[in-house]
mmCIF file of C-alpha atoms in Angstrom:
data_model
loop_
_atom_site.group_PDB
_atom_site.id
_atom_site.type_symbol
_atom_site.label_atom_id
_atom_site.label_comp_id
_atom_site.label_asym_id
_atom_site.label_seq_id
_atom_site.Cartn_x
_atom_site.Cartn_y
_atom_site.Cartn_z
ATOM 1 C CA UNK A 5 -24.258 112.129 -77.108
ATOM 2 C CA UNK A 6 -26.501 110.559 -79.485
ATOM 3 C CA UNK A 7 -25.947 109.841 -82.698
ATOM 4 C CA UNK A 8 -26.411 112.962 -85.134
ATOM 5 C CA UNK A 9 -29.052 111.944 -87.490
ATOM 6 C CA UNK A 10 -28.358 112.014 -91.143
ATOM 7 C CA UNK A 11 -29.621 115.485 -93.081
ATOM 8 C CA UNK A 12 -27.480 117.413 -89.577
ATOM 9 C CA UNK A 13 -25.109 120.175 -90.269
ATOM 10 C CA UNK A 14 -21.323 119.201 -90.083
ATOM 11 C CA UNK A 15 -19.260 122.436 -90.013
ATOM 12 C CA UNK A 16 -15.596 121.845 -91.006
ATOM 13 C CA UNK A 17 -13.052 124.729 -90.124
ATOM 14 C CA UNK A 18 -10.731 124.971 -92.907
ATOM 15 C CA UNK A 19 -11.065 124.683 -96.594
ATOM 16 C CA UNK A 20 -8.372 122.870 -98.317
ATOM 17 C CA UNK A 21 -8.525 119.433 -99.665
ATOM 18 C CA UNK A 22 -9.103 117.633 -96.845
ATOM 19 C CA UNK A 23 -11.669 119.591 -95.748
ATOM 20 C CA UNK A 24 -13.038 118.494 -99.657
ATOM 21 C CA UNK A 25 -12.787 114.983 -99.068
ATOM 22 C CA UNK A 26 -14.400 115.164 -95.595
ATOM 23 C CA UNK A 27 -17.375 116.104 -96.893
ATOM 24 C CA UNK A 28 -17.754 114.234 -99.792
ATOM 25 C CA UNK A 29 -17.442 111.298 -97.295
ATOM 26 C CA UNK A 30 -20.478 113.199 -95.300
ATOM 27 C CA UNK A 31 -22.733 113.641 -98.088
ATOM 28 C CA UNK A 32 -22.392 110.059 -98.885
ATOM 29 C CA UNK A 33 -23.578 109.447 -95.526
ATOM 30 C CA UNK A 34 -26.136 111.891 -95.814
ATOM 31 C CA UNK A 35 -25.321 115.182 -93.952
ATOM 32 C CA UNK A 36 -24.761 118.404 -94.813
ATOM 33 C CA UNK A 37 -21.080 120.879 -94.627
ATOM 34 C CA UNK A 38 -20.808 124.070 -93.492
ATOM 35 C CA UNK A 39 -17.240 125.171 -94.476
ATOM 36 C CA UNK A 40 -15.109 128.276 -92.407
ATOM 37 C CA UNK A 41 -12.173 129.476 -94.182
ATOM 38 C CA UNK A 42 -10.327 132.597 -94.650
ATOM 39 C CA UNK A 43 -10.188 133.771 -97.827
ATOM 40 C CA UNK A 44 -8.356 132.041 -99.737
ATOM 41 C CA UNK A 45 -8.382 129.295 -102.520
ATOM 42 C CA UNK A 46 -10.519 127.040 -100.851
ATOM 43 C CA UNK A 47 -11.553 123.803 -102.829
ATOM 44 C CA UNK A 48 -13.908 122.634 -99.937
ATOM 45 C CA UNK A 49 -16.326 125.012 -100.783
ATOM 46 C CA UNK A 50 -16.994 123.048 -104.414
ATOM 47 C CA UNK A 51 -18.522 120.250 -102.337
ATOM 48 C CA UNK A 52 -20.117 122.122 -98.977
ATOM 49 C CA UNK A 53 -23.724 122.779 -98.599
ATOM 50 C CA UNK A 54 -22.611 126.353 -97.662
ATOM 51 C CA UNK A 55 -19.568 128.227 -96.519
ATOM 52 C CA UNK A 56 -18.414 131.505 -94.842
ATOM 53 C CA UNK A 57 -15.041 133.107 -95.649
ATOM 54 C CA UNK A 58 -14.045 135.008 -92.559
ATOM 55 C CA UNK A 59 -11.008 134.878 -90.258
ATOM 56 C CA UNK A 60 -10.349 132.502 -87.534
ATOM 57 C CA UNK A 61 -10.963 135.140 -85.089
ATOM 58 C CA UNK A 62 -13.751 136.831 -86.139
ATOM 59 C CA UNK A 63 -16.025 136.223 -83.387
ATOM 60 C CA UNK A 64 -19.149 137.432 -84.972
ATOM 61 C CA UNK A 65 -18.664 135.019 -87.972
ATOM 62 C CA UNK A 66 -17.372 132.201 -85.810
ATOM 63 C CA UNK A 67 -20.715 132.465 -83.823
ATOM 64 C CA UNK A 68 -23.427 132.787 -86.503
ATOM 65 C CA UNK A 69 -21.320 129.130 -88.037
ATOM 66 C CA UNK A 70 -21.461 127.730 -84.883
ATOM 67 C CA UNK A 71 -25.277 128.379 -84.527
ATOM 68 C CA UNK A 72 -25.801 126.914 -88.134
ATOM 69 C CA UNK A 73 -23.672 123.796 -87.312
ATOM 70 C CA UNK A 74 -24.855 120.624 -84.992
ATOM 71 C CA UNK A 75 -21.340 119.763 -84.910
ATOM 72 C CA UNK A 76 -17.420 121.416 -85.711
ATOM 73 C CA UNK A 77 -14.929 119.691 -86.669
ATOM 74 C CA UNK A 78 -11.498 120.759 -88.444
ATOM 75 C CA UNK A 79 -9.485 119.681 -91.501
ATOM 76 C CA UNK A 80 -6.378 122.006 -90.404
ATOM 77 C CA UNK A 81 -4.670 121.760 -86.785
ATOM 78 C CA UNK A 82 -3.087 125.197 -87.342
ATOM 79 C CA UNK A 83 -6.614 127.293 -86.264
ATOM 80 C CA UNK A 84 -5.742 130.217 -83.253
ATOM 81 C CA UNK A 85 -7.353 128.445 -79.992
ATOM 82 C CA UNK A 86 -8.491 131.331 -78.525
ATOM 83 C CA UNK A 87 -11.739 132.430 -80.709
ATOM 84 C CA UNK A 88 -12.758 128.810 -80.779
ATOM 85 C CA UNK A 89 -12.764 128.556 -77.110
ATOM 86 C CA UNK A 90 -16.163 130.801 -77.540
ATOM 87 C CA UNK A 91 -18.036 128.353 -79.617
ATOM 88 C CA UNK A 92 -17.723 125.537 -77.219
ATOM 89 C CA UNK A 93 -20.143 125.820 -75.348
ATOM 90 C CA UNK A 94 -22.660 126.560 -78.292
ATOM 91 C CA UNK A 95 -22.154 123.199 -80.638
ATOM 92 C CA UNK A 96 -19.880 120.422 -79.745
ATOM 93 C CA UNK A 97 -16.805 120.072 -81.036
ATOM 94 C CA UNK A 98 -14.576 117.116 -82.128
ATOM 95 C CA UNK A 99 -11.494 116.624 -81.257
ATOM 96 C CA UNK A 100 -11.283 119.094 -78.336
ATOM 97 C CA UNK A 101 -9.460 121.946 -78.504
ATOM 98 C CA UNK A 102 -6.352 120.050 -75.938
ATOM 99 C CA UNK A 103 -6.034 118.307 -79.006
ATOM 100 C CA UNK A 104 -5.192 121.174 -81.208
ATOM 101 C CA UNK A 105 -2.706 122.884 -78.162
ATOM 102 C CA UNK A 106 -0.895 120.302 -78.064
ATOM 103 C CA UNK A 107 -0.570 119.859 -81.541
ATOM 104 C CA UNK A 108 0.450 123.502 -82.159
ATOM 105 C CA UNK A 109 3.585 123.696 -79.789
ATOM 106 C CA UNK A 110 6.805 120.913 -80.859
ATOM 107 C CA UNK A 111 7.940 121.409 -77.343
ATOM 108 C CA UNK A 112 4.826 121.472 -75.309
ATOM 109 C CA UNK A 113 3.757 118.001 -78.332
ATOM 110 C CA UNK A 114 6.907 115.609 -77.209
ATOM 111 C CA UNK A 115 6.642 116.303 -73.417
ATOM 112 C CA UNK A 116 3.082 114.901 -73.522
ATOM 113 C CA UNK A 117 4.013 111.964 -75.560
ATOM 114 C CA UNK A 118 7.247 111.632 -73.511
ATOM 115 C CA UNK A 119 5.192 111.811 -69.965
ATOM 116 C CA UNK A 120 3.375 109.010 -71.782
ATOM 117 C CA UNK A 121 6.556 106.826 -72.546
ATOM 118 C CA UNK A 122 7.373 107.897 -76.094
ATOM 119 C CA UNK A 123 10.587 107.786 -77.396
ATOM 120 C CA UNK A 124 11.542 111.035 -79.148
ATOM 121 C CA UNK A 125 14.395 112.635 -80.510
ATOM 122 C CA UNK A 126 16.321 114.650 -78.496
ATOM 123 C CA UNK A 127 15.670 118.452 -78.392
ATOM 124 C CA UNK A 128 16.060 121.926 -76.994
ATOM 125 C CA UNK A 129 14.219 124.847 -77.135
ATOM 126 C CA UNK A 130 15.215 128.208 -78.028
ATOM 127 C CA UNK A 131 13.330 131.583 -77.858
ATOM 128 C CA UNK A 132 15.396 133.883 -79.296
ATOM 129 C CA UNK A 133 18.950 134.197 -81.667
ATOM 130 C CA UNK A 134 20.751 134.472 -78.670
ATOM 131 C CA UNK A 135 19.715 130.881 -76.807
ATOM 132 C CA UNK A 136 20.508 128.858 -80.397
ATOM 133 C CA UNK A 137 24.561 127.986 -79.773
ATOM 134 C CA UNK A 138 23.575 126.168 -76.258
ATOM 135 C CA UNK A 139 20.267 124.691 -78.327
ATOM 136 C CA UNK A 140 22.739 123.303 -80.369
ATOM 137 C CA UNK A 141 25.064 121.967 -78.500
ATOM 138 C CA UNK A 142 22.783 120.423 -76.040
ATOM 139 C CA UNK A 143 21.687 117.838 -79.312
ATOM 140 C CA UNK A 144 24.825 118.214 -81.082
ATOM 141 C CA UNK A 145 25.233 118.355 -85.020
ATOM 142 C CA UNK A 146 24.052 118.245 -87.362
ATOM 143 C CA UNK A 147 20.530 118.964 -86.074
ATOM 144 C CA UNK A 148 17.357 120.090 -87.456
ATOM 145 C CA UNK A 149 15.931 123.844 -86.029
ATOM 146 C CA UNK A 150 11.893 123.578 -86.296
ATOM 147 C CA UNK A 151 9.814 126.381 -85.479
ATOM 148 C CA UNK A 152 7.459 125.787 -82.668
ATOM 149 C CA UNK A 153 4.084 126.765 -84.488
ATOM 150 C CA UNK A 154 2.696 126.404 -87.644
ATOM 151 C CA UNK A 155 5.329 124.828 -89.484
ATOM 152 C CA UNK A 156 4.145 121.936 -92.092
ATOM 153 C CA UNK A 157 5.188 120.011 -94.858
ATOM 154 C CA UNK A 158 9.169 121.084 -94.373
ATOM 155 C CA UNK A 159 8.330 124.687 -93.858
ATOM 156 C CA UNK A 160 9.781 126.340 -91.180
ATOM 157 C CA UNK A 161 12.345 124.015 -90.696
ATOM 158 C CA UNK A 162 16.417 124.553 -91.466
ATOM 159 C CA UNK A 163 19.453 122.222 -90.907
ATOM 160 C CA UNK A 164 22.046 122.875 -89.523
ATOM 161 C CA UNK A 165 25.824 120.983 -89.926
ATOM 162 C CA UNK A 166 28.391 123.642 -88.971
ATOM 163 C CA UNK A 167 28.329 126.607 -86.734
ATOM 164 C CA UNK A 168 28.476 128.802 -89.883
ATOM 165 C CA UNK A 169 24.481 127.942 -90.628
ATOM 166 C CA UNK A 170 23.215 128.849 -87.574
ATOM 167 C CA UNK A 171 22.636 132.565 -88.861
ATOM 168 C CA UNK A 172 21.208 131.779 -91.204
ATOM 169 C CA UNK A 173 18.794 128.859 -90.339
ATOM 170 C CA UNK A 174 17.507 131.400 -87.985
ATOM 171 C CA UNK A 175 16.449 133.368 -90.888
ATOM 172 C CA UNK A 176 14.956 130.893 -92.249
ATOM 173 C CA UNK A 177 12.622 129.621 -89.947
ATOM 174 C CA UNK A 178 11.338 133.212 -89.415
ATOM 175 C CA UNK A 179 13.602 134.679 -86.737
ATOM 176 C CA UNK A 180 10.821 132.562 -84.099
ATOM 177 C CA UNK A 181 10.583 130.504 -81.651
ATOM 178 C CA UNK A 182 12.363 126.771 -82.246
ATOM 179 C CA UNK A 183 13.511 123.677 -81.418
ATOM 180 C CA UNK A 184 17.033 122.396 -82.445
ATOM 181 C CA UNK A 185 16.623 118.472 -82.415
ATOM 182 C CA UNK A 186 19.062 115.533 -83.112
ATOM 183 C CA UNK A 187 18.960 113.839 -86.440
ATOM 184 C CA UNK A 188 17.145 110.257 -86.004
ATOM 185 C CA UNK A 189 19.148 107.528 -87.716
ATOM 186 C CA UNK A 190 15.769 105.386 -89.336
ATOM 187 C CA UNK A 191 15.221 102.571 -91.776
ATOM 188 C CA UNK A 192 11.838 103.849 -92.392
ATOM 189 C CA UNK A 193 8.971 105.875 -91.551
ATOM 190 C CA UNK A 194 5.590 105.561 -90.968
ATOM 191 C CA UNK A 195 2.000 106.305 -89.649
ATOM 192 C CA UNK A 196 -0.372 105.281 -87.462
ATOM 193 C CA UNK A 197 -3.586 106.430 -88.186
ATOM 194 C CA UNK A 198 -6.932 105.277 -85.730
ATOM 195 C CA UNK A 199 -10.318 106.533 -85.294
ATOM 196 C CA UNK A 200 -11.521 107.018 -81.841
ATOM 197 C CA UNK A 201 -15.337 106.833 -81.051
ATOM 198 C CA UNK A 202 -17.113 109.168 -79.099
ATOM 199 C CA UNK A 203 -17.078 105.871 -76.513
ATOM 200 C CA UNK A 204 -13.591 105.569 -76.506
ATOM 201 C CA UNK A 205 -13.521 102.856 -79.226
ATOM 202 C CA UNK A 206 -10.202 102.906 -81.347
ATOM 203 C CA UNK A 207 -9.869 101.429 -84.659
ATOM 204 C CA UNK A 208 -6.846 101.553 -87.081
ATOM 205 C CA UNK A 209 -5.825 100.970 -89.763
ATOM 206 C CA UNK A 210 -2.414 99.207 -91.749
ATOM 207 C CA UNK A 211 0.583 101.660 -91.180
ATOM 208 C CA UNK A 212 1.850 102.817 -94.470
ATOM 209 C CA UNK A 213 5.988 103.337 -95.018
ATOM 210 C CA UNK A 214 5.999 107.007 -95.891
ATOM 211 C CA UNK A 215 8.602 108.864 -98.567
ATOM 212 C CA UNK A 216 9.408 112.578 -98.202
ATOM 213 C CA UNK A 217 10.681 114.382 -100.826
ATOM 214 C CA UNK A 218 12.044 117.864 -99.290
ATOM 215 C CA UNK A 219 9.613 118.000 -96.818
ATOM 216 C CA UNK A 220 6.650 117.030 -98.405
ATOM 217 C CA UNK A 221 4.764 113.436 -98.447
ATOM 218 C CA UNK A 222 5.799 111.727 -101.867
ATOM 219 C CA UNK A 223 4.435 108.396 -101.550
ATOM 220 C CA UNK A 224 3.078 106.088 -98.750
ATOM 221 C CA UNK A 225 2.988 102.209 -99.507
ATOM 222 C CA UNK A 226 1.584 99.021 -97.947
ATOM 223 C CA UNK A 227 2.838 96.639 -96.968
ATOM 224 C CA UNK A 228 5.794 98.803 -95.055
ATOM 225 C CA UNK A 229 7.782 96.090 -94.441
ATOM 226 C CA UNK A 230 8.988 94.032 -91.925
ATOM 227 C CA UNK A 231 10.823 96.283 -89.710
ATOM 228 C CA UNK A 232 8.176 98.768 -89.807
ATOM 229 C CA UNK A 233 5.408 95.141 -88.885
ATOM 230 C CA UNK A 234 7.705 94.496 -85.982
ATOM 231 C CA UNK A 235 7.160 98.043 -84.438
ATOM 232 C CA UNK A 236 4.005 98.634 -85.448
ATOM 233 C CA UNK A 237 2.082 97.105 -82.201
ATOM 234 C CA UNK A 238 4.172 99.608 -79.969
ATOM 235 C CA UNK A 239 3.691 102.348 -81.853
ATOM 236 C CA UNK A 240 -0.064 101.906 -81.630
ATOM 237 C CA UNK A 241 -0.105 101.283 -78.424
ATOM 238 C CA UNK A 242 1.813 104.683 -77.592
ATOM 239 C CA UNK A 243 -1.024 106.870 -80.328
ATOM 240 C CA UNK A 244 -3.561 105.129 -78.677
ATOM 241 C CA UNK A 245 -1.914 106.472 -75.250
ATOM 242 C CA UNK A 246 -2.396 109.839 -76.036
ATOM 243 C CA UNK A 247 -5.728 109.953 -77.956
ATOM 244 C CA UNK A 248 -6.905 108.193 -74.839
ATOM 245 C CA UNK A 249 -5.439 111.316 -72.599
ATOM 246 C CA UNK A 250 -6.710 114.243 -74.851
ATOM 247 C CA UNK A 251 -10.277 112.418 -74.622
ATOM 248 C CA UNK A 252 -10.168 112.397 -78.560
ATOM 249 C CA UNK A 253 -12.642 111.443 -81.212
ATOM 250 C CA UNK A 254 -12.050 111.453 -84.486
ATOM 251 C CA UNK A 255 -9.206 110.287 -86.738
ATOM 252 C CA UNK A 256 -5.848 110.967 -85.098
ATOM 253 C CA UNK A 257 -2.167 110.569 -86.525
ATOM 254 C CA UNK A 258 1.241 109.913 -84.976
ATOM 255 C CA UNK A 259 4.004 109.581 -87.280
ATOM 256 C CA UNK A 260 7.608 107.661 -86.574
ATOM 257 C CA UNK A 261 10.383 106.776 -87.266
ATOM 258 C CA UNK A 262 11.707 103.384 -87.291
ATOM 259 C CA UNK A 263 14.755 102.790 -85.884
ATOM 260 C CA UNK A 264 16.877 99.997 -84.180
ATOM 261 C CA UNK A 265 15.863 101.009 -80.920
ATOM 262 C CA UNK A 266 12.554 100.626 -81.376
ATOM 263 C CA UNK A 267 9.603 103.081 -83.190
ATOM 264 C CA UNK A 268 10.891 107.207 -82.265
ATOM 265 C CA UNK A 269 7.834 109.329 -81.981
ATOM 266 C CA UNK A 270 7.992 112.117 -84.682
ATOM 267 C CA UNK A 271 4.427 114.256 -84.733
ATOM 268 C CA UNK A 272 0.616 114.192 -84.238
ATOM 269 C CA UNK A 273 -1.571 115.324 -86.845
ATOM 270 C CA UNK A 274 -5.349 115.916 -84.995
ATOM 271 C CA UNK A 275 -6.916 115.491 -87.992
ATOM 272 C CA UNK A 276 -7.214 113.322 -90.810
ATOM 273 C CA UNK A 277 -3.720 112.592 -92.894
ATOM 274 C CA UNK A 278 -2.106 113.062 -96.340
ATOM 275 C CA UNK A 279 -0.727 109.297 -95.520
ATOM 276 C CA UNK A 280 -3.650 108.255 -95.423
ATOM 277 C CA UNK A 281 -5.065 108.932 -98.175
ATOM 278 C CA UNK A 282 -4.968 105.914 -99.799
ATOM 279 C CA UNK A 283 -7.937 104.617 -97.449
ATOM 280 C CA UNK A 284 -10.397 105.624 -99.866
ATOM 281 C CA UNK A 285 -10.101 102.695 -102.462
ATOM 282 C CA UNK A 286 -7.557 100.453 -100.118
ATOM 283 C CA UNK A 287 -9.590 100.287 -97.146
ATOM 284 C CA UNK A 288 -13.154 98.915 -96.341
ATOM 285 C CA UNK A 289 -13.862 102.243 -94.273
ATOM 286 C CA UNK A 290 -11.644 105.588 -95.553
ATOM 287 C CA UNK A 291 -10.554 107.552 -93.003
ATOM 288 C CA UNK A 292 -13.218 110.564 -94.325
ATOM 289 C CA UNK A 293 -16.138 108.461 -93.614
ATOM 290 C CA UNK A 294 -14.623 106.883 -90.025
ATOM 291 C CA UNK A 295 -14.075 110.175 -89.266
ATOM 292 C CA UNK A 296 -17.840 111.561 -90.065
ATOM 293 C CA UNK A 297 -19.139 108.681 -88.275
ATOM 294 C CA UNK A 298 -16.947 109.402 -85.009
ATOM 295 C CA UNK A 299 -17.920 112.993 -84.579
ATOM 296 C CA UNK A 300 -21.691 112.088 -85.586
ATOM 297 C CA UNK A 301 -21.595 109.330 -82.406
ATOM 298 C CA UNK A 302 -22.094 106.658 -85.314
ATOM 299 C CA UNK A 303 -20.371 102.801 -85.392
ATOM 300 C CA UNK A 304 -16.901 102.602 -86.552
ATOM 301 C CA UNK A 305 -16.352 101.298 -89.816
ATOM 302 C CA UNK A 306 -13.946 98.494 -90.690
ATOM 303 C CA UNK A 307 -10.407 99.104 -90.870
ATOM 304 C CA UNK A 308 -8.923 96.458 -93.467
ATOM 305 C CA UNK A 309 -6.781 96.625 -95.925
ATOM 306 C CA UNK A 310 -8.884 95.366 -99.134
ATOM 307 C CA UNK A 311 -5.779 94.676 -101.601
ATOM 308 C CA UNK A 312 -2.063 93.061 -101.285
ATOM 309 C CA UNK A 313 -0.178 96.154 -101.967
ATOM 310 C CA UNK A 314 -1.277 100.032 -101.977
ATOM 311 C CA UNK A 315 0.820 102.917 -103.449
ATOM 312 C CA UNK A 316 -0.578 106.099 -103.205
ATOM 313 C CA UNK A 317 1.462 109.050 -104.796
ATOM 314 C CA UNK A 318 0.803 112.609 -103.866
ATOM 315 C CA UNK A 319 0.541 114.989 -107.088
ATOM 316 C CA UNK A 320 2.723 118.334 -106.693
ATOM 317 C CA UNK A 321 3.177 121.344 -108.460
ATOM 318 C CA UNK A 322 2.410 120.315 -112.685
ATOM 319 C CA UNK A 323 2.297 116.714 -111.927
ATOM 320 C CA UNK A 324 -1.847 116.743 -112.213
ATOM 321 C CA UNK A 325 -0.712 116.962 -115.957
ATOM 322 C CA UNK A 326 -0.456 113.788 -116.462
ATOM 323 C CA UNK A 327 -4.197 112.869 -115.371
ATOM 324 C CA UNK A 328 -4.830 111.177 -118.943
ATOM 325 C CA UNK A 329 -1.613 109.087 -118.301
ATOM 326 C CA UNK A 330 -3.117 108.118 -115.031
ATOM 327 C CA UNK A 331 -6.847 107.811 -116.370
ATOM 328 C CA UNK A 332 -5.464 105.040 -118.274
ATOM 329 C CA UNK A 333 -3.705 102.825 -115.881
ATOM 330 C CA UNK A 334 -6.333 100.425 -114.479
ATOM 331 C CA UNK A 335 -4.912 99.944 -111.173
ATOM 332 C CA UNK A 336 -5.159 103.597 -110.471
ATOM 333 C CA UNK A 337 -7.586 106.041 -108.786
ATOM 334 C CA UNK A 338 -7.118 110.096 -109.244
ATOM 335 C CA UNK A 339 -8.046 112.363 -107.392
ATOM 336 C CA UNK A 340 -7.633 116.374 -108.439
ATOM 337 C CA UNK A 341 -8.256 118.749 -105.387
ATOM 338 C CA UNK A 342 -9.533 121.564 -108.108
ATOM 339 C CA UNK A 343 -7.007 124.162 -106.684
ATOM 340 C CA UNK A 344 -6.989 127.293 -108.702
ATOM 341 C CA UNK A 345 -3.485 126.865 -109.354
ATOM 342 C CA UNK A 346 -0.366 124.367 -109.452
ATOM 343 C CA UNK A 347 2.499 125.842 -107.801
ATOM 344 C CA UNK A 348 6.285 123.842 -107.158
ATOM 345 C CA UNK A 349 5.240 122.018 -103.721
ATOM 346 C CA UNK A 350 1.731 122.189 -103.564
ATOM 347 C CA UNK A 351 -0.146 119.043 -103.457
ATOM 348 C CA UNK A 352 -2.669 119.343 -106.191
ATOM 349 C CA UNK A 353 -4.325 115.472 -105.801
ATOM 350 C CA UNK A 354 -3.270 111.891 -105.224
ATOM 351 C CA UNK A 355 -3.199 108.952 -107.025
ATOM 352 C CA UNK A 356 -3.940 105.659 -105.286
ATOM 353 C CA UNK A 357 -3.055 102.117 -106.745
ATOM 354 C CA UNK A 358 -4.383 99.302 -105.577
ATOM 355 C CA UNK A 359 -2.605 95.479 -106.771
ATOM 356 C CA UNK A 360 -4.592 92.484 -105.294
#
């Protein structure tokens, strides 16, 4: 394909804050966003040329943005496969849809990165109620139940550490589909994020140590340390092993753990990454922009780290309060998403600091 020229028509499906900062990163670059969202309180319509708020599966809608876009893209892996599967073959569309299949199912996600010689945690699958004692006991306790779809940022997911929970960790995961998987003991964990061209060029960048806080990204930092330096090469090597097989292009994440056997594979994100964030000030390329210029067929951008250490702090629930407090710390950059409202664990902006 050749390369879109600038003043094209990106369409981005999704409309949340990554689907914001994509296309800020395309405007600079000179194209134009088309954002598809259901209705909701989508902040990537502040910055998109236009938008349409219609389900994922309305196939009239998801036509008429196809036939305004010269090329789809998402900002959210958790889209139904099905409707988009109709678009295809009317605009192209980066990453493919294997990407996002994969991506959707736990199970079906660590038997392709274990038939490509991953290390994962142990797990077993369970359908129903009934199947969860021999889940269970086939990774022992404690474990962790996860729910095969749509689960993110510590939703749908329950521990469990005696029999008594198993009840109700079944209730809360939605009475679905999961996996029970054995705990990880890890020192750390971390990302690796790369962009893959439309020529199979991969580029990445620094892997950041990552913080959770129940569930949800607090912080990720560079440099991650030694332990997580001494995996790191592997770890790429294996991400790069399985963008290569889905034919990707884009930017593409696989987080892990590290451990003292070596980096465990965790999850892929087929998208751009909340740990990566900090890419916009502490990189030379963001991951925005080197994703824009791998579904447009344009160069890579540079990968580098630009500063000796990199913090960048998610902002949840009330913490965007404090953007005068952060305004006036040199070494910081804010970012507010503009969400209409700040609930308790909902990522309302990030603050990057850079220290050269």
């Amino acid at each position: 394909m050749a390369a879109l020229p600038p003043g094209s028509t990106i369409g981005i499906l999704g409309g949340g804050q990554l689907g914001r900062m994509l296309a800020v990163a395309a405007a600079q670059l000179g194209y134009r966003c088309h954002i598809y969202a259901p209705p909701g309180d989508n902040v990537a319509c502040d910055v998109g040329a236009a938008y349409t708020v219609a389900e994922y599966d309305d196939l009239a809608a998801l036509k008429a943005f196809a036939d305004a876009c010269d090329v789809v893209t998402f900002e959210f892996e958790n889209v139904p496969v099905p409707p988009l599967e109709t678009i295809t073959g009317l605009v192209p569309v980066y990453p493919p849809l294997k990407a996002l299949e994969v991506a959707q199912d736990r199970a079906a996600e660590k038997n392709f990165v274990r038939a490509l010689g991953g290390k994962t945690a142990e797990f077993a699958l369970a359908e129903d109620e009934s199947a969860l004692p021999a889940a269970i006991d086939a990774v022992g306790m404690p474990c962790i139940l996860k729910t095969i779809r749509f689960g993110y940022d510590g939703k749908g997911q329950a521990r469990i550490t005696a029999r008594g929970d198993i009840a109700g960790a079944w209730e809360r995961t939605g009475s679905q589909p999961v996996i029970a998987e054995a705990m990880v003991a890890f020192d750390a964990e971390y990302s690796v994020i790369l962009v893959r061209g439309q020529d199979g060029e991969i580029r990445f960048w620094d892997s950041p140590r990552n913080l959770h806080v129940g569930g949800i990204l607090a912080t990720s930092t560079l440099p991650a340390g030694a332990l997580v330096e001494r995996q790191q090469q592997d770890a790429r090597a294996l991400a790069a092993a399985v963008a290569s097989a889905l034919d990707y292009v884009g930017v593409f994440t696989a987080e892990f753990f590290a451990s003292a056997q070596g980096p465990v594979f965790n999850e892929i994100a087929p998208r751009v990454h909340n740990s990566g964030h900090w890419t916009i000030e502490g990189a030379a390329t963001s991951q925005f922009e080197n994703h824009i210029r791998a579904i447009c067929g344009l160069p890579l951008g540079a990968t580098d780290t630009v500063a000796e250490r990199v913090e960048m702090e998610n902002l949840i629930g009330d913490d965007g309060d404090r953007f005068e407090q952060i305004l006036s710390d040199p070494a910081a950059s804010l970012h507010l998403y503009g969400k209409a409202e700040a609930r308790p664990g909902r990522k309302i902006g990030h603050v990057t600091r850079l220290y050269r």
